[in-house]
Amino acid sequence: MGFLAGRSALVAGAGVAGRSAAEALLAAGATVTVTDSSADRLAAMGELLPGVDLVAGLVAPPEGVDLVVTSPGWRPDNPLLAASAAAGVEVIGEVELAWRMAAELADPPAWLVVTGTNGKTTTVTMLESILRAAGLDAIACGNVGLPVVDALLAGHRVLAVELSSFQLHWSPSVRPTAGVLLNVAEDHLDWHGSLEAYARAKAGALVGDVAIAGVDDPYVAALLTGSPGTAHVGITLGEPEEGQLGVAGGYLVDRAFGPDSRLAAVADVTPGGPPGIADALAAAALARAYGVAPEAVRQGLLDFRPGDHRGVVVGEVGGVRYVNDSKATNPHAAVASLRSHESVVWIAGGLLKGASVADLVRAEAHRLRAAVLIGADRAAIAAALAEHAPAVPVVELAEGGMAGAVRAAAGFARPGDAVLLAPAAASMDMFADYAHRGRAFAEAVRELAG
């Protein structure tokens, strides 16, 4: 890539995105230094990419560095990133790097971007399924696991890109063919500092040719109205108006892209319920914005199967279903998960990241038989339950892990109940990630079943 040849780049972070960025920079002719606080990650990077310089724990850019590519989780106030900005060195993310590399291609791929507090991964993988049903060379990438720069260099023609608020913050130039903002609720306030700053980052998905958003939430609808996207499209769980996609007569209906079209029967959408239908509408809107026919939308939704740790029943013991929704890593996601069940023994807790669970408890207390709380911020959830659901029995576990939580939950559950892991919090206080937490839950259920 011409704009990278001869440049001196620093990659901040030796994780998955950092390794991909460093490899792309090297291949484009840049001199690359990588820094990280973990000696193990740096050593692994050195084995994979012997052409990079490895320096642990940098707090200022080395002399001559003229570009910093940061891993998305690094905050702007990180000493290294702050020092780089103060020295006039541009700081971007791996997604922004991929966008600039794509701009130099004679025939760059289309970018269809998905963001929101919840539902991103389901939506972007639904979108991938629809695009492939249309016969397109498409791949889901970004926050879903595959770095965007890898998807770009593999030559795929349509990129279904899941972007977190962190990735959007570090991607100032990205202008997708179409982008969707699913929803906005309190999350990552410890990183962004306020809900407003978090929402501004999310609204970065709405700056392309077509801006799509869930208009049932007035806050999100206002972000859509205020976006610079040349075409604004709403998605709603009600009957759609002109320029919207929604639900009518048991079908997902498109009244935005061409003549009114039935896209799929509500009964054919998996996962079902309001969150799954909203995600399907968003995926359909992005596909339709790219010109995909209604028939391919229907087939893609029929073909789609949700990933692990997203409302999966992992066992049934004594007439009680045990449901793994470890991906519910914030209160907004936990609300959607709880609303899928009438009577719940709720396993929750972890790192709340500055979010409040008061509204969740107030709204969903009527369906809670009991709550078993684990993790660093369990006391905050216990306080919300004591204030807004004082009749709900609560167990706080300082030790015993997931196995102890499942055993405690089983003691409260009755036939017909769901024991639901919907933590409303991140996992890194006790587990490597949400998938590790979900596997621990499933294993504990298997032990319970004998």
mmCIF file with all atom_site columns, C-alpha atoms in Angstrom, residues 306-315 321-328 337 341 347 402 406 418-423 433-443 445-446:
data_model
loop_
_atom_site.group_PDB
_atom_site.id
_atom_site.type_symbol
_atom_site.label_atom_id
_atom_site.label_alt_id
_atom_site.label_comp_id
_atom_site.label_asym_id
_atom_site.label_entity_id
_atom_site.label_seq_id
_atom_site.pdbx_PDB_ins_code
_atom_site.Cartn_x
_atom_site.Cartn_y
_atom_site.Cartn_z
_atom_site.occupancy
_atom_site.B_iso_or_equiv
_atom_site.pdbx_formal_charge
_atom_site.auth_seq_id
_atom_site.auth_comp_id
_atom_site.auth_asym_id
_atom_site.auth_atom_id
_atom_site.pdbx_PDB_model_num
ATOM 1  C CA . PRO A 1 306 ? -27.318 -18.436 16.377 1.00 0.00 ? 306 PRO A CA 1
ATOM 2  C CA . GLY A 1 307 ? -23.918 -18.853 17.958 1.00 0.00 ? 307 GLY A CA 1
ATOM 3  C CA . ASP A 1 308 ? -23.051 -20.374 21.312 1.00 0.00 ? 308 ASP A CA 1
ATOM 4  C CA . HIS A 1 309 ? -23.667 -18.578 24.624 1.00 0.00 ? 309 HIS A CA 1
ATOM 5  C CA . ARG A 1 310 ? -26.680 -16.661 23.288 1.00 0.00 ? 310 ARG A CA 1
ATOM 6  C CA . GLY A 1 311 ? -29.793 -18.004 25.004 1.00 0.00 ? 311 GLY A CA 1
ATOM 7  C CA . VAL A 1 312 ? -28.854 -21.671 24.491 1.00 0.00 ? 312 VAL A CA 1
ATOM 8  C CA . VAL A 1 313 ? -30.567 -24.344 26.607 1.00 0.00 ? 313 VAL A CA 1
ATOM 9  C CA . VAL A 1 314 ? -27.651 -26.448 27.869 1.00 0.00 ? 314 VAL A CA 1
ATOM 10 C CA . GLY A 1 315 ? -29.653 -28.922 29.938 1.00 0.00 ? 315 GLY A CA 1
ATOM 11 C CA . ARG A 1 321 ? -34.300 -25.563 31.937 1.00 0.00 ? 321 ARG A CA 1
ATOM 12 C CA . TYR A 1 322 ? -30.736 -24.249 32.295 1.00 0.00 ? 322 TYR A CA 1
ATOM 13 C CA . VAL A 1 323 ? -30.103 -21.455 29.799 1.00 0.00 ? 323 VAL A CA 1
ATOM 14 C CA . ASN A 1 324 ? -26.685 -20.068 28.862 1.00 0.00 ? 324 ASN A CA 1
ATOM 15 C CA . ASP A 1 325 ? -26.828 -16.409 27.811 1.00 0.00 ? 325 ASP A CA 1
ATOM 16 C CA . SER A 1 326 ? -23.306 -15.533 28.910 1.00 0.00 ? 326 SER A CA 1
ATOM 17 C CA . LYS A 1 327 ? -23.193 -13.057 25.991 1.00 0.00 ? 327 LYS A CA 1
ATOM 18 C CA . ALA A 1 328 ? -25.579 -10.819 27.997 1.00 0.00 ? 328 ALA A CA 1
ATOM 19 C CA . SER A 1 337 ? -32.758 -12.366 28.006 1.00 0.00 ? 337 SER A CA 1
ATOM 20 C CA . HIS A 1 341 ? -38.841 -16.491 30.329 1.00 0.00 ? 341 HIS A CA 1
ATOM 21 C CA . ILE A 1 347 ? -27.394 -15.998 37.860 1.00 0.00 ? 347 ILE A CA 1
ATOM 22 C CA . MET A 1 402 ? -19.909 -21.199 38.573 1.00 0.00 ? 402 MET A CA 1
ATOM 23 C CA . VAL A 1 406 ? -25.551 -23.439 39.617 1.00 0.00 ? 406 VAL A CA 1
ATOM 24 C CA . ALA A 1 418 ? -35.451 -21.365 33.862 1.00 0.00 ? 418 ALA A CA 1
ATOM 25 C CA . VAL A 1 419 ? -32.123 -21.069 35.627 1.00 0.00 ? 419 VAL A CA 1
ATOM 26 C CA . LEU A 1 420 ? -30.714 -18.297 33.470 1.00 0.00 ? 420 LEU A CA 1
ATOM 27 C CA . LEU A 1 421 ? -27.110 -17.182 33.205 1.00 0.00 ? 421 LEU A CA 1
ATOM 28 C CA . ALA A 1 422 ? -27.606 -13.599 31.977 1.00 0.00 ? 422 ALA A CA 1
ATOM 29 C CA . PRO A 1 423 ? -24.870 -11.828 33.920 1.00 0.00 ? 423 PRO A CA 1
ATOM 30 C CA . ASP A 1 433 ? -14.097 -14.088 28.393 1.00 0.00 ? 433 ASP A CA 1
ATOM 31 C CA . TYR A 1 434 ? -17.852 -14.586 28.106 1.00 0.00 ? 434 TYR A CA 1
ATOM 32 C CA . ALA A 1 435 ? -17.358 -17.866 26.209 1.00 0.00 ? 435 ALA A CA 1
ATOM 33 C CA . HIS A 1 436 ? -15.243 -19.272 29.052 1.00 0.00 ? 436 HIS A CA 1
ATOM 34 C CA . ARG A 1 437 ? -17.981 -18.222 31.488 1.00 0.00 ? 437 ARG A CA 1
ATOM 35 C CA . GLY A 1 438 ? -20.634 -19.917 29.355 1.00 0.00 ? 438 GLY A CA 1
ATOM 36 C CA . ARG A 1 439 ? -18.618 -23.129 29.126 1.00 0.00 ? 439 ARG A CA 1
ATOM 37 C CA . ALA A 1 440 ? -18.196 -23.134 32.902 1.00 0.00 ? 440 ALA A CA 1
ATOM 38 C CA . PHE A 1 441 ? -21.972 -22.803 33.284 1.00 0.00 ? 441 PHE A CA 1
ATOM 39 C CA . ALA A 1 442 ? -22.640 -25.655 30.857 1.00 0.00 ? 442 ALA A CA 1
ATOM 40 C CA . GLU A 1 443 ? -20.116 -27.872 32.649 1.00 0.00 ? 443 GLU A CA 1
ATOM 41 C CA . VAL A 1 445 ? -25.122 -28.050 34.626 1.00 0.00 ? 445 VAL A CA 1
ATOM 42 C CA . ARG A 1 446 ? -23.711 -31.355 33.355 1.00 0.00 ? 446 ARG A CA 1
#
